[in-house]
Amino acid sequence: MRRVPILAGVAAGAVGAVAWAARSPGAAQVWEAASTGVAPGRVGSRLNSLGNGPTYRAFADVLDVRPEDELLDVACGWGEFLVTYAAGAGRVVGVDLDSTKVGLARERLAERIAEGTAEVVEADAAQLPWPDDSFTAVTCMDAFPNFPAGEAGLAEFFRVLRPGGRALISFAAERLPEGVESRPARGIASTYTAISEEAARCMTESAGFDPVTVSWVPITGGRVVRALYGLARMVEIDIVIGLKPSGADGAA
């Protein structure tokens, strides 16, 4: 029963430390790691999961996982979404570039891996090691803006999906003024390029997905979690949903 208040206390301490840490030498690298979901080790992964709870819940609600689903989570980290939010899928697969995170995800999914209903692989999202038409759903949360080759990643998502399959991706898109496709943006400790909803939609359509819709989900959760998102000026989560047309092959 003490676990929730303890975790909340840890997160509250992290929020309170941000203002100080932002001014400390070398602290930017630490907060950049936390804000992009790559904080190290088991403790860092737990904090990532706490902070990313609103994103996981939003994706789970939109995905509406089914027993017949074979789900690939790209940039899966230590497997929180697969373990906690997608347990109802018939098969779950994770891929991540970080070998430590892959090891932790394999540990958490050990029972399902032994049963043959789960797999976790260390690989690049731009070169997924599965054949065409392997999955019914692909998810990618809190990572796509950091991909060096986003178009290649989208092409791979499309390729490994079966016809009729769905991809759910967060682009960290923003509701920019009409005619503005992107702008520099500031996260907790790093800068990135925020793109418009229309630009995210066009990128997804160019990969072959049709139709493409965008869902905006308000940030939910306790005050600590909302404060963490508020530091990055986020009040909504964008979920771009692309369907692979029936009859489409593995190439966009």
Short mmCIF file of C-alpha atoms in Angstrom, two decimals:
data_model
loop_
_atom_site.label_atom_id
_atom_site.label_comp_id
_atom_site.label_asym_id
_atom_site.label_seq_id
_atom_site.Cartn_x
_atom_site.Cartn_y
_atom_site.Cartn_z
CA MET A 1 0.00 0.00 0.00
CA ARG A 2 3.01 2.31 0.51
CA ARG A 3 4.28 1.93 -3.04
CA VAL A 4 2.13 4.66 -4.64
CA PRO A 5 2.99 7.43 -2.14
CA ILE A 6 6.67 6.49 -2.27
CA LEU A 7 6.71 6.69 -6.08
CA ALA A 8 4.78 9.94 -5.96
CA GLY A 9 7.29 11.33 -3.50
CA VAL A 10 10.20 10.36 -5.75
CA ALA A 11 8.52 11.98 -8.76
CA ALA A 12 7.65 15.10 -6.74
CA GLY A 13 11.29 15.40 -5.77
CA ALA A 14 12.26 15.12 -9.43
CA VAL A 15 9.85 17.90 -10.37
CA GLY A 16 11.19 20.13 -7.62
CA ALA A 17 14.75 19.47 -8.72
CA VAL A 18 14.22 20.42 -12.36
CA ALA A 19 14.54 24.16 -11.82
CA TRP A 20 17.81 23.67 -9.93
CA ALA A 21 19.12 20.97 -12.27
CA ALA A 22 18.55 23.05 -15.37
CA ARG A 23 21.18 25.47 -14.04
CA SER A 24 23.71 22.84 -12.98
CA PRO A 25 26.69 21.84 -15.20
CA GLY A 26 26.01 18.58 -16.97
CA ALA A 27 22.43 18.36 -15.66
CA ALA A 28 20.90 18.98 -19.09
CA GLN A 29 22.12 15.59 -20.30
CA VAL A 30 20.46 13.88 -17.32
CA TRP A 31 17.11 15.57 -17.87
CA GLU A 32 17.27 15.04 -21.61
CA ALA A 33 17.66 11.30 -20.95
CA ALA A 34 14.67 11.31 -18.62
CA SER A 35 12.47 13.36 -20.93
CA THR A 36 13.15 11.11 -23.93
CA GLY A 37 12.55 7.86 -22.06
CA VAL A 38 16.15 6.65 -21.94
CA ALA A 39 16.98 7.24 -18.27
CA PRO A 40 19.30 4.37 -17.36
CA GLY A 41 18.69 1.16 -15.46
CA ARG A 42 15.74 -0.25 -13.56
CA VAL A 43 15.12 2.85 -11.45
CA GLY A 44 15.26 5.12 -14.50
CA SER A 45 12.85 2.82 -16.33
CA ARG A 46 10.38 2.96 -13.43
CA LEU A 47 10.49 6.75 -13.46
CA ASN A 48 10.02 6.77 -17.24
CA SER A 49 6.96 4.56 -16.82
CA LEU A 50 5.51 6.82 -14.15
CA GLY A 51 5.98 9.92 -16.26
CA ASN A 52 4.74 8.26 -19.46
CA GLY A 53 1.59 6.85 -17.86
CA PRO A 54 -0.75 9.34 -19.61
CA THR A 55 0.75 8.43 -23.01
CA TYR A 56 0.46 4.69 -22.38
CA ARG A 57 -3.17 5.01 -21.25
CA ALA A 58 -4.08 7.18 -24.23
CA PHE A 59 -2.51 4.76 -26.70
CA ALA A 60 -4.18 1.76 -25.03
CA ASP A 61 -7.60 3.42 -25.23
CA VAL A 62 -7.22 4.24 -28.93
CA LEU A 63 -5.57 0.92 -29.82
CA ASP A 64 -8.30 -1.17 -28.15
CA VAL A 65 -6.09 -4.28 -28.14
CA ARG A 66 -7.73 -7.54 -29.23
CA PRO A 67 -6.89 -11.18 -28.43
CA GLU A 68 -6.11 -11.79 -32.10
CA ASP A 69 -3.66 -8.87 -32.26
CA GLU A 70 0.04 -9.37 -32.92
CA LEU A 71 1.47 -6.10 -31.67
CA LEU A 72 4.88 -4.52 -32.29
CA ASP A 73 5.92 -1.70 -29.94
CA VAL A 74 8.79 0.31 -31.43
CA ALA A 75 11.21 1.92 -28.94
CA CYS A 76 9.62 -0.26 -26.26
CA GLY A 77 12.05 0.59 -23.47
CA TRP A 78 11.74 -1.91 -20.65
CA GLY A 79 8.39 -3.10 -22.01
CA GLU A 80 5.94 -1.20 -19.81
CA PHE A 81 3.31 -0.80 -22.53
CA LEU A 82 3.52 -4.47 -23.54
CA VAL A 83 3.41 -5.75 -19.96
CA THR A 84 0.79 -3.47 -18.46
CA TYR A 85 -1.37 -2.14 -21.28
CA ALA A 86 -1.20 -4.70 -24.10
CA ALA A 87 -1.30 -7.93 -22.10
CA GLY A 88 -4.52 -8.91 -23.87
CA ALA A 89 -2.85 -9.22 -27.29
CA GLY A 90 -2.25 -12.74 -28.57
CA ARG A 91 1.39 -11.88 -29.29
CA VAL A 92 3.48 -8.92 -28.19
CA VAL A 93 6.84 -7.90 -29.64
CA GLY A 94 9.18 -5.09 -28.60
CA VAL A 95 12.14 -3.52 -30.35
CA ASP A 96 14.63 -1.01 -28.92
CA LEU A 97 18.17 0.19 -29.64
CA ASP A 98 19.23 0.16 -25.99
CA SER A 99 20.61 -3.24 -24.97
CA THR A 100 19.98 -2.63 -21.26
CA LYS A 101 16.32 -1.79 -21.86
CA VAL A 102 15.96 -4.85 -24.09
CA GLY A 103 17.38 -7.03 -21.30
CA LEU A 104 14.94 -5.59 -18.77
CA ALA A 105 11.99 -6.05 -21.14
CA ARG A 106 12.97 -9.67 -21.74
CA GLU A 107 13.12 -10.20 -17.98
CA ARG A 108 9.64 -8.74 -17.48
CA LEU A 109 8.19 -10.75 -20.38
CA ALA A 110 10.10 -13.94 -19.57
CA GLU A 111 6.99 -16.07 -19.03
CA ARG A 112 5.40 -15.03 -22.32
CA ILE A 113 8.70 -15.42 -24.16
CA ALA A 114 8.94 -18.99 -22.84
CA GLU A 115 5.39 -19.61 -24.06
CA GLY A 116 6.25 -18.27 -27.51
CA THR A 117 3.79 -15.34 -27.33
CA ALA A 118 6.35 -12.55 -26.84
CA GLU A 119 9.68 -11.42 -28.26
CA VAL A 120 12.03 -8.50 -27.59
CA VAL A 121 14.76 -7.59 -30.08
CA GLU A 122 17.58 -5.05 -30.16
CA ALA A 123 17.31 -3.36 -33.57
CA ASP A 124 16.90 -0.08 -35.46
CA ALA A 125 13.38 1.11 -36.26
CA ALA A 126 14.56 1.92 -39.78
CA GLN A 127 15.60 -1.73 -40.34
CA LEU A 128 13.06 -3.93 -38.60
CA PRO A 129 14.09 -7.61 -38.60
CA TRP A 130 10.69 -9.08 -39.48
CA PRO A 131 9.20 -10.05 -42.84
CA ASP A 132 6.39 -8.20 -44.59
CA ASP A 133 2.88 -8.49 -43.15
CA SER A 134 3.98 -9.72 -39.70
CA PHE A 135 1.77 -7.67 -37.35
CA THR A 136 -1.78 -6.42 -36.95
CA ALA A 137 -0.70 -3.30 -35.04
CA VAL A 138 2.40 -1.14 -34.55
CA THR A 139 2.81 1.47 -31.81
CA CYS A 140 5.52 4.10 -31.34
CA MET A 141 5.37 6.46 -28.37
CA ASP A 142 7.68 9.24 -27.19
CA ALA A 143 10.42 8.30 -29.62
CA PHE A 144 9.55 9.19 -33.21
CA PRO A 145 10.76 12.84 -33.03
CA ASN A 146 14.23 11.50 -32.12
CA PHE A 147 14.51 9.15 -35.10
CA PRO A 148 17.26 10.32 -37.49
CA ALA A 149 15.26 8.91 -40.42
CA GLY A 150 11.57 9.24 -39.66
CA GLU A 151 10.44 8.48 -43.21
CA ALA A 152 12.41 5.22 -43.20
CA GLY A 153 10.79 4.27 -39.90
CA LEU A 154 7.29 4.92 -41.26
CA ALA A 155 8.08 2.85 -44.35
CA GLU A 156 9.14 -0.02 -42.09
CA PHE A 157 5.99 0.27 -39.96
CA PHE A 158 3.95 0.03 -43.14
CA ARG A 159 5.95 -2.92 -44.47
CA VAL A 160 5.64 -5.13 -41.39
CA LEU A 161 1.91 -4.45 -40.95
CA ARG A 162 -0.62 -6.78 -42.47
CA PRO A 163 -3.23 -5.30 -44.82
CA GLY A 164 -5.90 -3.76 -42.64
CA GLY A 165 -3.40 -3.31 -39.78
CA ARG A 166 -3.08 -0.09 -37.83
CA ALA A 167 -0.13 2.05 -36.78
CA LEU A 168 -0.37 4.45 -33.83
CA ILE A 169 2.43 7.02 -33.61
CA SER A 170 3.10 10.11 -31.53
CA PHE A 171 4.95 12.73 -33.59
CA ALA A 172 5.01 15.27 -30.72
CA ALA A 173 2.89 17.30 -33.14
CA GLU A 174 1.40 20.67 -32.23
CA ARG A 175 -1.61 22.71 -33.27
CA LEU A 176 0.40 25.25 -35.23
CA PRO A 177 -1.13 28.19 -37.13
CA GLU A 178 -2.39 27.42 -40.63
CA GLY A 179 0.45 27.37 -43.14
CA VAL A 180 3.14 26.76 -40.48
CA GLU A 181 4.53 23.23 -40.83
CA SER A 182 7.14 23.28 -38.05
CA ARG A 183 8.83 25.40 -35.41
CA PRO A 184 11.70 25.02 -32.93
CA ALA A 185 10.43 23.80 -29.57
CA ARG A 186 11.90 23.37 -26.11
CA GLY A 187 11.44 20.21 -24.04
CA ILE A 188 12.49 19.74 -20.42
CA ALA A 189 16.19 19.98 -21.26
CA SER A 190 16.55 19.82 -25.02
CA THR A 191 15.30 21.41 -28.20
CA TYR A 192 13.51 19.64 -31.03
CA THR A 193 11.42 20.45 -34.07
CA ALA A 194 7.69 20.47 -33.45
CA ILE A 195 5.64 19.74 -36.57
CA SER A 196 2.04 20.53 -37.35
CA GLU A 197 -0.81 18.04 -37.35
CA GLU A 198 -1.05 18.42 -41.13
CA ALA A 199 2.68 17.71 -41.61
CA ALA A 200 2.40 14.56 -39.46
CA ARG A 201 -0.62 13.47 -41.46
CA CYS A 202 1.16 14.05 -44.79
CA MET A 203 4.26 12.09 -43.69
CA THR A 204 2.07 9.15 -42.69
CA GLU A 205 0.08 9.25 -45.93
CA SER A 206 3.30 9.40 -47.95
CA ALA A 207 4.34 6.08 -46.36
CA GLY A 208 1.20 4.50 -47.85
CA PHE A 209 -1.26 4.63 -44.96
CA ASP A 210 -4.87 5.37 -45.89
CA PRO A 211 -6.90 6.67 -44.15
CA VAL A 212 -4.90 8.68 -41.63
CA THR A 213 -6.56 10.35 -38.65
CA VAL A 214 -5.18 12.37 -35.75
CA SER A 215 -6.51 12.05 -32.22
CA TRP A 216 -5.70 14.63 -29.52
CA VAL A 217 -5.91 13.24 -25.99
CA PRO A 218 -5.74 15.55 -22.92
CA ILE A 219 -3.03 14.79 -20.34
CA THR A 220 -4.56 12.98 -17.37
CA GLY A 221 -3.15 11.83 -14.06
CA GLY A 222 -2.16 13.29 -10.72
CA ARG A 223 -0.62 16.70 -10.09
CA VAL A 224 2.92 15.37 -10.19
CA VAL A 225 2.48 13.80 -13.63
CA ARG A 226 0.71 16.87 -15.01
CA ALA A 227 3.54 19.01 -13.64
CA LEU A 228 6.12 16.86 -15.45
CA TYR A 229 4.26 17.30 -18.73
CA GLY A 230 3.77 20.97 -17.98
CA LEU A 231 7.54 21.45 -17.87
CA ALA A 232 7.56 20.51 -21.55
CA ARG A 233 4.46 22.67 -22.15
CA MET A 234 2.39 19.62 -23.10
CA VAL A 235 -1.35 19.57 -22.38
CA GLU A 236 -2.33 17.07 -25.09
CA ILE A 237 -0.91 13.91 -26.63
CA ASP A 238 -1.11 13.51 -30.39
CA ILE A 239 -1.84 10.03 -31.74
CA VAL A 240 -1.57 9.68 -35.50
CA ILE A 241 -3.49 6.59 -36.63
CA GLY A 242 -2.71 5.12 -40.03
CA LEU A 243 -4.34 2.08 -41.57
CA LYS A 244 -2.63 -0.13 -44.13
CA PRO A 245 -5.13 -0.52 -47.00
CA SER A 246 -6.52 -3.98 -47.61
CA GLY A 247 -4.71 -5.54 -50.53
CA ALA A 248 -1.57 -3.43 -50.04
CA ASP A 249 1.77 -5.24 -50.15
CA GLY A 250 4.78 -4.64 -47.91
CA ALA A 251 6.14 -1.71 -49.94
CA ALA A 252 4.68 1.78 -49.72
#
